[in-house]
CSV table of C-alpha atoms and ligand atoms in Angstrom, one decimal:
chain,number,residue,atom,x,y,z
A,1,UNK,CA,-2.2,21.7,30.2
A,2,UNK,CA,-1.6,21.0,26.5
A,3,UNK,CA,-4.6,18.8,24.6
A,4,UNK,CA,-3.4,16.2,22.6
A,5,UNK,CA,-3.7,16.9,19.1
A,6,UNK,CA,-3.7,15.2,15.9
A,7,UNK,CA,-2.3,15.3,12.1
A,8,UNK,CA,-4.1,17.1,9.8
A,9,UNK,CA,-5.1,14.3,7.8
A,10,UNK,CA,-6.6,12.7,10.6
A,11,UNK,CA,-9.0,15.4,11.4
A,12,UNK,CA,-9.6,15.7,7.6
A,13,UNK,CA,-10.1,12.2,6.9
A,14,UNK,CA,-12.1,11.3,9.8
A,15,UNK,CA,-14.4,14.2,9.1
A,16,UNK,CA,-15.2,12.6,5.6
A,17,UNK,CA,-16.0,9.8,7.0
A,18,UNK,CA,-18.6,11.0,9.1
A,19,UNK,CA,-17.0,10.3,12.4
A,20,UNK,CA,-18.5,12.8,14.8
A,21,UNK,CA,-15.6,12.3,17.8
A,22,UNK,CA,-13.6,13.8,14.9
A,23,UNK,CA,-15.6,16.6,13.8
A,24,UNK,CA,-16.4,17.9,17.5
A,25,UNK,CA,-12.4,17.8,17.8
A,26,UNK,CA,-12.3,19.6,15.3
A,27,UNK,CA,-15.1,22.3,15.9
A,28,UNK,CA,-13.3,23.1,19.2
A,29,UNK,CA,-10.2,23.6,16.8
A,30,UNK,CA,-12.0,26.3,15.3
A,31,UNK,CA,-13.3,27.2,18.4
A,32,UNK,CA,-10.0,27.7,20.5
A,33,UNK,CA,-8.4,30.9,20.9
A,34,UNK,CA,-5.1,29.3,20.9
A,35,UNK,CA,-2.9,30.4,17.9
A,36,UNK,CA,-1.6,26.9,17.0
A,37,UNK,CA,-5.0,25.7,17.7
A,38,UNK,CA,-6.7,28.1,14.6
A,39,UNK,CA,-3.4,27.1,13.2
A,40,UNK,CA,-5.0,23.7,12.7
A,41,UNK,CA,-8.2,24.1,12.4
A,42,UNK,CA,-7.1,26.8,9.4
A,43,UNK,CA,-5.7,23.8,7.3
A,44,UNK,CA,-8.6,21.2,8.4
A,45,UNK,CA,-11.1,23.6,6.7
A,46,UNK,CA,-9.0,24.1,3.9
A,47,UNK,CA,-8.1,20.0,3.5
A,48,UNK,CA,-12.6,19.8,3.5
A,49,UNK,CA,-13.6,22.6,1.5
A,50,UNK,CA,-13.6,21.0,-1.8
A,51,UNK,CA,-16.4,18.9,-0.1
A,52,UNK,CA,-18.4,21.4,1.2
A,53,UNK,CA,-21.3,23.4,-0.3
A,54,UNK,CA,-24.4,20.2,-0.5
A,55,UNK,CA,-26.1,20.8,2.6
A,56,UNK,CA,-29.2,22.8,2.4
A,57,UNK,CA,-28.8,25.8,4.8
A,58,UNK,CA,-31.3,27.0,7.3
A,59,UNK,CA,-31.4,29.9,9.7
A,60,UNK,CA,-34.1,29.8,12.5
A,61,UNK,CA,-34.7,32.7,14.9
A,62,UNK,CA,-37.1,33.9,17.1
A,63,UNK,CA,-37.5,35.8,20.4
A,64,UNK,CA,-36.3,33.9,23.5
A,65,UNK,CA,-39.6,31.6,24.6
A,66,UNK,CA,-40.4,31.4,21.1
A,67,UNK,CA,-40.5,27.8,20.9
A,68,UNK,CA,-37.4,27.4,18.8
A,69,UNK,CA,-35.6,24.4,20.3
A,70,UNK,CA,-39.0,22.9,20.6
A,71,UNK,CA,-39.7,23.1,17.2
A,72,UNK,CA,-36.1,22.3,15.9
A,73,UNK,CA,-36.5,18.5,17.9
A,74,UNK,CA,-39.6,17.9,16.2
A,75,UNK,CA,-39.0,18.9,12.8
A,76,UNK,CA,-36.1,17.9,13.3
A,77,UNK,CA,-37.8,14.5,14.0
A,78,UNK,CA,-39.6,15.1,10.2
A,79,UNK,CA,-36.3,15.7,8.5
A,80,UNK,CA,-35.0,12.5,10.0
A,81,UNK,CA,-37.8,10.7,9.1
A,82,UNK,CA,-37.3,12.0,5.4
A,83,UNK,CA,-33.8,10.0,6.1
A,84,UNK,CA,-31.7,13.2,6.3
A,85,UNK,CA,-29.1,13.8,8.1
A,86,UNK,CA,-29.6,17.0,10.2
A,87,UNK,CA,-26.6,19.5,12.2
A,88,UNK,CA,-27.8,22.2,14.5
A,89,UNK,CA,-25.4,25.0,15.4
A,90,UNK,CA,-26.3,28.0,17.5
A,91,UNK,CA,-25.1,31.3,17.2
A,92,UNK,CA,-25.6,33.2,20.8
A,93,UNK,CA,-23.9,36.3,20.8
A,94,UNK,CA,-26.1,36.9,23.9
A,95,UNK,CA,-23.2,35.9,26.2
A,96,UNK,CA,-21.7,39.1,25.5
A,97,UNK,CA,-24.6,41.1,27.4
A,98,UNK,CA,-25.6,39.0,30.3
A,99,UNK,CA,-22.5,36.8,30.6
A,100,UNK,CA,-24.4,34.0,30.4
A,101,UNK,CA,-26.0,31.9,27.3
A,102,UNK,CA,-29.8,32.3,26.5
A,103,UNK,CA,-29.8,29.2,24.3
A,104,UNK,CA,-27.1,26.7,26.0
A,105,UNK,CA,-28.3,26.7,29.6
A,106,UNK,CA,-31.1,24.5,29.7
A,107,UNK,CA,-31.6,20.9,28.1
A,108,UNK,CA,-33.1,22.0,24.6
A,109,UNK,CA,-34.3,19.7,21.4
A,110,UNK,CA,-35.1,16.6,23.2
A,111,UNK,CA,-36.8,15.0,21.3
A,112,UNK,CA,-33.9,14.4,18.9
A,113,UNK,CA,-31.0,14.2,21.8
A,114,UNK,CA,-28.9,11.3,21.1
A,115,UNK,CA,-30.8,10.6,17.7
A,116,UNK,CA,-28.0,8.8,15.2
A,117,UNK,CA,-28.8,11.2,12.5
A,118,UNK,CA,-28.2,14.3,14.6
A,119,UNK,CA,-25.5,16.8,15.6
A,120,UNK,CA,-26.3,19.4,18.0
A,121,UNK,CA,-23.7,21.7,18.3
A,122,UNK,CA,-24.1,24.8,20.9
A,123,UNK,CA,-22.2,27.6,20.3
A,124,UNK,CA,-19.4,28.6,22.3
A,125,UNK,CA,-19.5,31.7,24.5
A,126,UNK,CA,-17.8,33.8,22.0
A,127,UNK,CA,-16.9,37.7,22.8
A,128,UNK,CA,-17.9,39.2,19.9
A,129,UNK,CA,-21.1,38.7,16.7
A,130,UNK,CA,-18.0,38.9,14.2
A,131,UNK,CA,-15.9,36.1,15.9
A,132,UNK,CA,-19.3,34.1,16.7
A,133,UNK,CA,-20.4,34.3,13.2
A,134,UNK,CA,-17.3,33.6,11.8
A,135,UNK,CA,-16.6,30.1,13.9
A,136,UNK,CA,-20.5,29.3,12.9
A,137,UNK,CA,-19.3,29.6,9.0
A,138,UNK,CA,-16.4,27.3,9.4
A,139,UNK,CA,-18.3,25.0,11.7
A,140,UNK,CA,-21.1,25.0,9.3
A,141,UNK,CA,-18.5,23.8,6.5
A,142,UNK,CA,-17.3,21.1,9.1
A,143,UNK,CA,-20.6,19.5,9.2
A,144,UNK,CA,-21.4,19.7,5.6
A,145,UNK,CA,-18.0,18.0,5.3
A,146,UNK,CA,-19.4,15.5,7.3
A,147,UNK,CA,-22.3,14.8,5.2
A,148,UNK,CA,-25.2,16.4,7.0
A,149,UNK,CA,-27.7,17.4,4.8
A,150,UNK,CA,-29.3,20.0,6.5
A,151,UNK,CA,-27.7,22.4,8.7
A,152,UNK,CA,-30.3,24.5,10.9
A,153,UNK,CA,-28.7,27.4,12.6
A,154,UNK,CA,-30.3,28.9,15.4
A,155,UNK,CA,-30.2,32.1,16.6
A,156,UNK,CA,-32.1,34.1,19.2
A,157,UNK,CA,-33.6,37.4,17.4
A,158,UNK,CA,-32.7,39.7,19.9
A,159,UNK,CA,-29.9,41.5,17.9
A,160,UNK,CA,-27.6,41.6,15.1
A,161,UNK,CA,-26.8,37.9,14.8
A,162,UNK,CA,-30.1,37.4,12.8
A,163,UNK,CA,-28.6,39.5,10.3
A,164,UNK,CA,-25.0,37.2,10.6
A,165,UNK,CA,-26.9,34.3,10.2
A,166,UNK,CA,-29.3,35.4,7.3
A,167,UNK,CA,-26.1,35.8,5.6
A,168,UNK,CA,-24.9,32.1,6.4
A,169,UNK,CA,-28.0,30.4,5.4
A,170,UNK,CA,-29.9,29.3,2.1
A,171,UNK,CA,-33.4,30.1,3.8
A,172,UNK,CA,-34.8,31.9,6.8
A,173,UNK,CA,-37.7,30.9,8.9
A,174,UNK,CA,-38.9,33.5,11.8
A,175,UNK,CA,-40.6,32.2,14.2
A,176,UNK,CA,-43.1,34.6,15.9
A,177,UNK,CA,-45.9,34.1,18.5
A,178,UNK,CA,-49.4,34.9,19.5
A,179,UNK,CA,-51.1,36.2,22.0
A,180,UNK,CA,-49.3,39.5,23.1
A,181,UNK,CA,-52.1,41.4,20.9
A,182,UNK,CA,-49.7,43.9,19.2
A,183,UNK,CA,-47.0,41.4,18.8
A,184,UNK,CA,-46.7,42.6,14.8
A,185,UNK,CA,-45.8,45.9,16.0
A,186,UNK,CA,-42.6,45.0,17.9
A,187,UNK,CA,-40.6,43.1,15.0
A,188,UNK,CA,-38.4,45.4,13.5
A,189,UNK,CA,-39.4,45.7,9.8
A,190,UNK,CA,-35.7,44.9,8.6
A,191,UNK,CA,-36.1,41.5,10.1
A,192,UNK,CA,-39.5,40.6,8.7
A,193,UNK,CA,-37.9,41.7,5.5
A,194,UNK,CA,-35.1,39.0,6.0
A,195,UNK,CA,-37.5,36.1,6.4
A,196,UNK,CA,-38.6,33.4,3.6
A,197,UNK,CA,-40.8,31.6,5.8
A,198,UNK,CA,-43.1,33.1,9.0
A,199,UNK,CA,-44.3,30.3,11.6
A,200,UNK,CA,-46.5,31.4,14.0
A,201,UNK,CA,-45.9,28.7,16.9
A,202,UNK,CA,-47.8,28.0,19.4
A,203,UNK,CA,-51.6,27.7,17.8
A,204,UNK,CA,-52.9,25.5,19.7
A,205,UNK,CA,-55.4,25.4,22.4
A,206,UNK,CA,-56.9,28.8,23.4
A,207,UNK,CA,-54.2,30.5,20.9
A,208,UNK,CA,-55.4,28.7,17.8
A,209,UNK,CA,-57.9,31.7,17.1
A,210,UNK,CA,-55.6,34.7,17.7
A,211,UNK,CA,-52.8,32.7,16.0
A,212,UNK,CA,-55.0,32.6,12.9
A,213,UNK,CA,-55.8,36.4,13.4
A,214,UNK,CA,-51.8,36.9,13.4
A,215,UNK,CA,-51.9,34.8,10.2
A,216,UNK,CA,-54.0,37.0,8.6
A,217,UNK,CA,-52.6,40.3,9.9
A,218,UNK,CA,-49.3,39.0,8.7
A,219,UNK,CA,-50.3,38.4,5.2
A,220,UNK,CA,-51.5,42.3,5.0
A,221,UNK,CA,-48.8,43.5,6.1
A,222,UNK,CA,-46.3,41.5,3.6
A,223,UNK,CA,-48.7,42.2,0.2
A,224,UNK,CA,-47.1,46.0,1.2
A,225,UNK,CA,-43.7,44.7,1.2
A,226,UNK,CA,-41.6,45.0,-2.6
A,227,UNK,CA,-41.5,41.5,-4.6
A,228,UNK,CA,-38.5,39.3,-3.0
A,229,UNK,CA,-35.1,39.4,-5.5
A,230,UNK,CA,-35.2,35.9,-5.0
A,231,UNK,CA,-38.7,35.5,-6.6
A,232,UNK,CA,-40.6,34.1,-3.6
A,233,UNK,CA,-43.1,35.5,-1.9
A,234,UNK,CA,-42.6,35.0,2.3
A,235,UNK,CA,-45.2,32.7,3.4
A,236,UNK,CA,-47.0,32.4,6.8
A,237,UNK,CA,-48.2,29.1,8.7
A,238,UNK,CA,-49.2,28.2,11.7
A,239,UNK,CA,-47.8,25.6,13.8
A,240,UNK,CA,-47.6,23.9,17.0
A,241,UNK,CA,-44.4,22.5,17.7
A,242,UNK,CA,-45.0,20.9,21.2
A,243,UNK,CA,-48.4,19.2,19.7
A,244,UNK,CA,-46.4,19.0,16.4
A,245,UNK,CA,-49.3,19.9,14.3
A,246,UNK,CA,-47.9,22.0,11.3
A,247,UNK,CA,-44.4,20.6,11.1
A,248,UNK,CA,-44.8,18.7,8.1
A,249,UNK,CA,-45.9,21.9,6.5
A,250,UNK,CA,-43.2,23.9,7.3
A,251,UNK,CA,-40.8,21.2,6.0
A,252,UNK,CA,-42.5,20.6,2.6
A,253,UNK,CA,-42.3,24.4,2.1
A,254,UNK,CA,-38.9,24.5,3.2
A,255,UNK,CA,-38.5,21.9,0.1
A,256,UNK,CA,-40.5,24.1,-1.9
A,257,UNK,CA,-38.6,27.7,-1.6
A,258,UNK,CA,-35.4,25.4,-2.0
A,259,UNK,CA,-36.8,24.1,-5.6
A,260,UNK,CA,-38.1,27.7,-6.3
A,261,UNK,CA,-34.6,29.4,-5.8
A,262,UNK,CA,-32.9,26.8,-7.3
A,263,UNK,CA,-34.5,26.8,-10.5
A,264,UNK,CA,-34.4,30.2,-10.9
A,265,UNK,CA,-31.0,30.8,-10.3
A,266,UNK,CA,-31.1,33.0,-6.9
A,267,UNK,CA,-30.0,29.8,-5.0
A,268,UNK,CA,-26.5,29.6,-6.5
A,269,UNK,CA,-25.7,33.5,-7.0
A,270,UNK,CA,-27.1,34.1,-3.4
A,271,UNK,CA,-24.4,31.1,-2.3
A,272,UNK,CA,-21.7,33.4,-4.2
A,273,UNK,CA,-22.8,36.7,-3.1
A,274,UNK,CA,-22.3,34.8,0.6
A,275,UNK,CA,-18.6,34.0,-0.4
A,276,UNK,CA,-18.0,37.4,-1.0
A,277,UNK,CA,-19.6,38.4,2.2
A,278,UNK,CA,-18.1,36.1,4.4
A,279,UNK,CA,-14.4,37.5,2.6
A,280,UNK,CA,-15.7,41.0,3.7
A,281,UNK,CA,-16.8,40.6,7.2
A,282,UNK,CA,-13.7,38.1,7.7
A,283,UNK,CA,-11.6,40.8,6.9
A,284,UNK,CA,-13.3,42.8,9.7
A,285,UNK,CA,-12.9,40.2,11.7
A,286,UNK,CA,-9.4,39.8,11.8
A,287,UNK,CA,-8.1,43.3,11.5
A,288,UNK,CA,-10.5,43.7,14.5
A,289,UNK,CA,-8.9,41.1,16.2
A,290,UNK,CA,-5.2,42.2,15.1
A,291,UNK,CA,-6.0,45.6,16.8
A,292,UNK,CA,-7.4,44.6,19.6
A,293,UNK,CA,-4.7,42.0,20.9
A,294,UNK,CA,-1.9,43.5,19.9
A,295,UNK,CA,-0.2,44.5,23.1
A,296,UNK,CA,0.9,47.8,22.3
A,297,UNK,CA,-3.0,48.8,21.9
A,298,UNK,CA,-4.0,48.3,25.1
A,299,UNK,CA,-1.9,51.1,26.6
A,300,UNK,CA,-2.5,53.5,23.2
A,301,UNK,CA,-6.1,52.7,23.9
A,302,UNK,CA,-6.4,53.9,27.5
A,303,UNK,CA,-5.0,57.0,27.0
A,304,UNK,CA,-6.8,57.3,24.3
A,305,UNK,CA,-9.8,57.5,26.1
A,306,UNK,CA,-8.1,59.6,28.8
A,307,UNK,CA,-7.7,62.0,25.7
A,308,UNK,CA,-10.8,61.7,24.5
A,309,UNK,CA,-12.3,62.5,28.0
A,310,UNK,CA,-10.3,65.3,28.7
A,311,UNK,CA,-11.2,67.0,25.6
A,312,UNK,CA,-7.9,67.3,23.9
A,313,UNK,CA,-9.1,65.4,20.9
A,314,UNK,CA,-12.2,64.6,19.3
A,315,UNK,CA,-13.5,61.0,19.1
A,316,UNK,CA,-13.1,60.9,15.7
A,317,UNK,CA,-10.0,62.0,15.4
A,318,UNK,CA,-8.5,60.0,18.2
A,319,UNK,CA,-10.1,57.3,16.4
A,320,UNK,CA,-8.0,58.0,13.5
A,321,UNK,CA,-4.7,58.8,15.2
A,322,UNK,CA,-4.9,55.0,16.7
A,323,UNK,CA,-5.5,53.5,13.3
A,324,UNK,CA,-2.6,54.9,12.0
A,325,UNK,CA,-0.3,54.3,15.4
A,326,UNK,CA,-1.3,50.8,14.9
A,327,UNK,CA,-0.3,50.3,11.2
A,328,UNK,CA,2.7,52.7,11.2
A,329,UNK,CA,3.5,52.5,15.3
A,330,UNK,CA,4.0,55.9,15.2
A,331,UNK,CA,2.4,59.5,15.8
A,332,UNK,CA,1.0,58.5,19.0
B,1,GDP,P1,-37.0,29.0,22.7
B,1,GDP,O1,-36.5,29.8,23.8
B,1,GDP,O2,-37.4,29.8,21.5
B,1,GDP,O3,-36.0,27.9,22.3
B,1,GDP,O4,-38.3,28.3,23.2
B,1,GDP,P2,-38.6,26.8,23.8
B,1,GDP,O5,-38.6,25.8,22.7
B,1,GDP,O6,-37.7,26.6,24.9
B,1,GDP,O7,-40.1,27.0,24.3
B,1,GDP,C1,-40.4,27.9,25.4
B,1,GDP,C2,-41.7,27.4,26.1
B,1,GDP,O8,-42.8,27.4,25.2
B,1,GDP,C3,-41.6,26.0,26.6
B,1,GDP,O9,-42.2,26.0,27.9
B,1,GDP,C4,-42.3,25.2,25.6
B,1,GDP,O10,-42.8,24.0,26.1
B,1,GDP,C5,-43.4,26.1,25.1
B,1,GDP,N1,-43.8,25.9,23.8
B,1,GDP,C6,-43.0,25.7,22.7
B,1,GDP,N2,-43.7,25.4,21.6
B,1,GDP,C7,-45.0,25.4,22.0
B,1,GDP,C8,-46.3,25.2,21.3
B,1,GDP,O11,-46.3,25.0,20.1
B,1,GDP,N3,-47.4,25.4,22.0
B,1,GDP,C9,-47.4,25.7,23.3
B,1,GDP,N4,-48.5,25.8,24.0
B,1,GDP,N5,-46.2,25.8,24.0
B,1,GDP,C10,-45.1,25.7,23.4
């Protein structure tokens, strides 16, 4: 069955306007794998970017049980009440490994469902990090586009896509909990080193004290890290997002790393360094997805593997033959 769809202008139009029938029409643009589809959704994005760029970005991650949607609907509740406008986008790669999605199948941020405000935008069960994190950047645009001021995009740290959406966002938050007794030990270094902002959710109740002792343990560990390019230092709270003790907090010093980077400059040459990152791993992207699709692959890519197998070539070198059979169709 063919969808309807619409002019251009009408996408673009209604988008700037705010009209979020609109701009989910349009996010599933971006998110179709039909060619006249991206076709679309190609000039939408480029008939809104001149209007993009004022939202303040933030990426949230955490492992799965965290407390991450719980805390998203009531900060999310604070940021409203500070009279912004708030988008939340997921990136869930996750649905690559178990076919399913961690973050979309349960009923999540409730307590700003529905909320006129808010936009809560799942991600779609895309195939691969590149193509989820590339949809996320243009759906990230859309909203801004449509004048949310504060996009939070959510990811679950289990992978790579913290380090996708680190390279989306204006600030990083990870969200970490108590209670495991060596939980420092399991986060990979690289990711703490990624992080502007450490919550430490669930204090509350018999966690309060160990949550405090992660606190502490946390702030150790960071003095040993080098001094930030971006000329903040991470910080560490505590928090309770289903008692919603600590929110506040978290959202002043959201406010506060946002004045610091932008008064010293990092804020803006970070945004550009993104542009040109975003060009790169687009790039990847789509010659990634050329090679892949292209029917004559498939077949060059089984017996490629048959080759491989067999021992008459070396992975590496098969590897190379198939780039050049795909650019120059021949030698294969
Ligand atoms: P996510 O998978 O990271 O999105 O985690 P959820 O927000 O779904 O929370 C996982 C579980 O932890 C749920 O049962 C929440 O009610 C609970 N939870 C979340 N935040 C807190 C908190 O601050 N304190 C306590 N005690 N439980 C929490």
């Amino acid at each position: 069955m063919v969808k309807k769809r619409l002019p251009v202008e009408t996408y673009i139009h209604g988008i700037l306007n705010g009209d979020r029938v609109l701009l989910s029409q349009a996010i599933t643009l971006v998110e179709s794998t039909l060619n006249t589809d991206l076709k679309l959704a190609q000039a939408v994005v480029r008939g809104i970017l001149p209007h993009t760029g004022k939202s303040l970005r933030v990426g949230i991650t955490g492992i799965p049980g965290a407390g991450k949607s719980t805390l998203i609907g009531n900060l999310g509740k604070v940021i409203l009440k500070a009279g912004k406008k708030l988008a939340v986008l997921t990136v869930d790669p996750s649905s690559k490994i178990s076919g399913g999605s961690i973050l979309g199948d349960k009923t999540r941020m409730e307590a700003i469902v529905g909320e006129a405000g808010v936009y809560i935008r799942p991600s779609s069960t895309g195939k691969t990090l590149g193509g989820v994190s590339a949809k996320t950047r243009e759906i990230l645009l859309l909203c801004e586009a449509a004048g949310f001021d504060v996009v939070i995009i959510e990811t679950v740290g289990v992978g790579q896509s913290e380090v996708a959406v680190r390279e989306m966002v204006d600030v990083f938050l990870l969200m970490l909990i108590t209670g495991a007794g060596d939980e420092l030990q399991g986060i990979k270094k690289g990711i703490m080193e990624m992080a502007d902002l450490f919550v430490i959710n669930k204090a509350d109740g018999k966690n309060a004290e160990k949550a405090l002792q992660t606190k502490s343990d946390l702030k150790k560990i960071l003095h040993y890290f080098p001094a930030p390019e971006n000329g903040w230092h991470p910080t560490v709270l505590t928090c309770s997002s289903l008692y919603q003790e600590g929110l506040q907090e978290i959202w002043e010093l959201i406010l506060q790393y946002e004045q610091t980077v932008k008064k010293n400059g990092f804020f803006e040459s970070n945004r550009s360094l993104q542009q040109i990152s975003w060009l790169e791993s687009h790039i990847n992207f789509l010659l990634e997805q050329e090679f892949y699709s292209h029917p004559d692959m498939a077949p060059a890519l089984e017996k490629a593997k048959r080759q491989v197998l067999e021992g008459k070539y070396s992975a590496i070198g098969m590897a190379r033959r198939l780039v050049n059979f795909f650019f120059n169709r021949s030698g294969f």
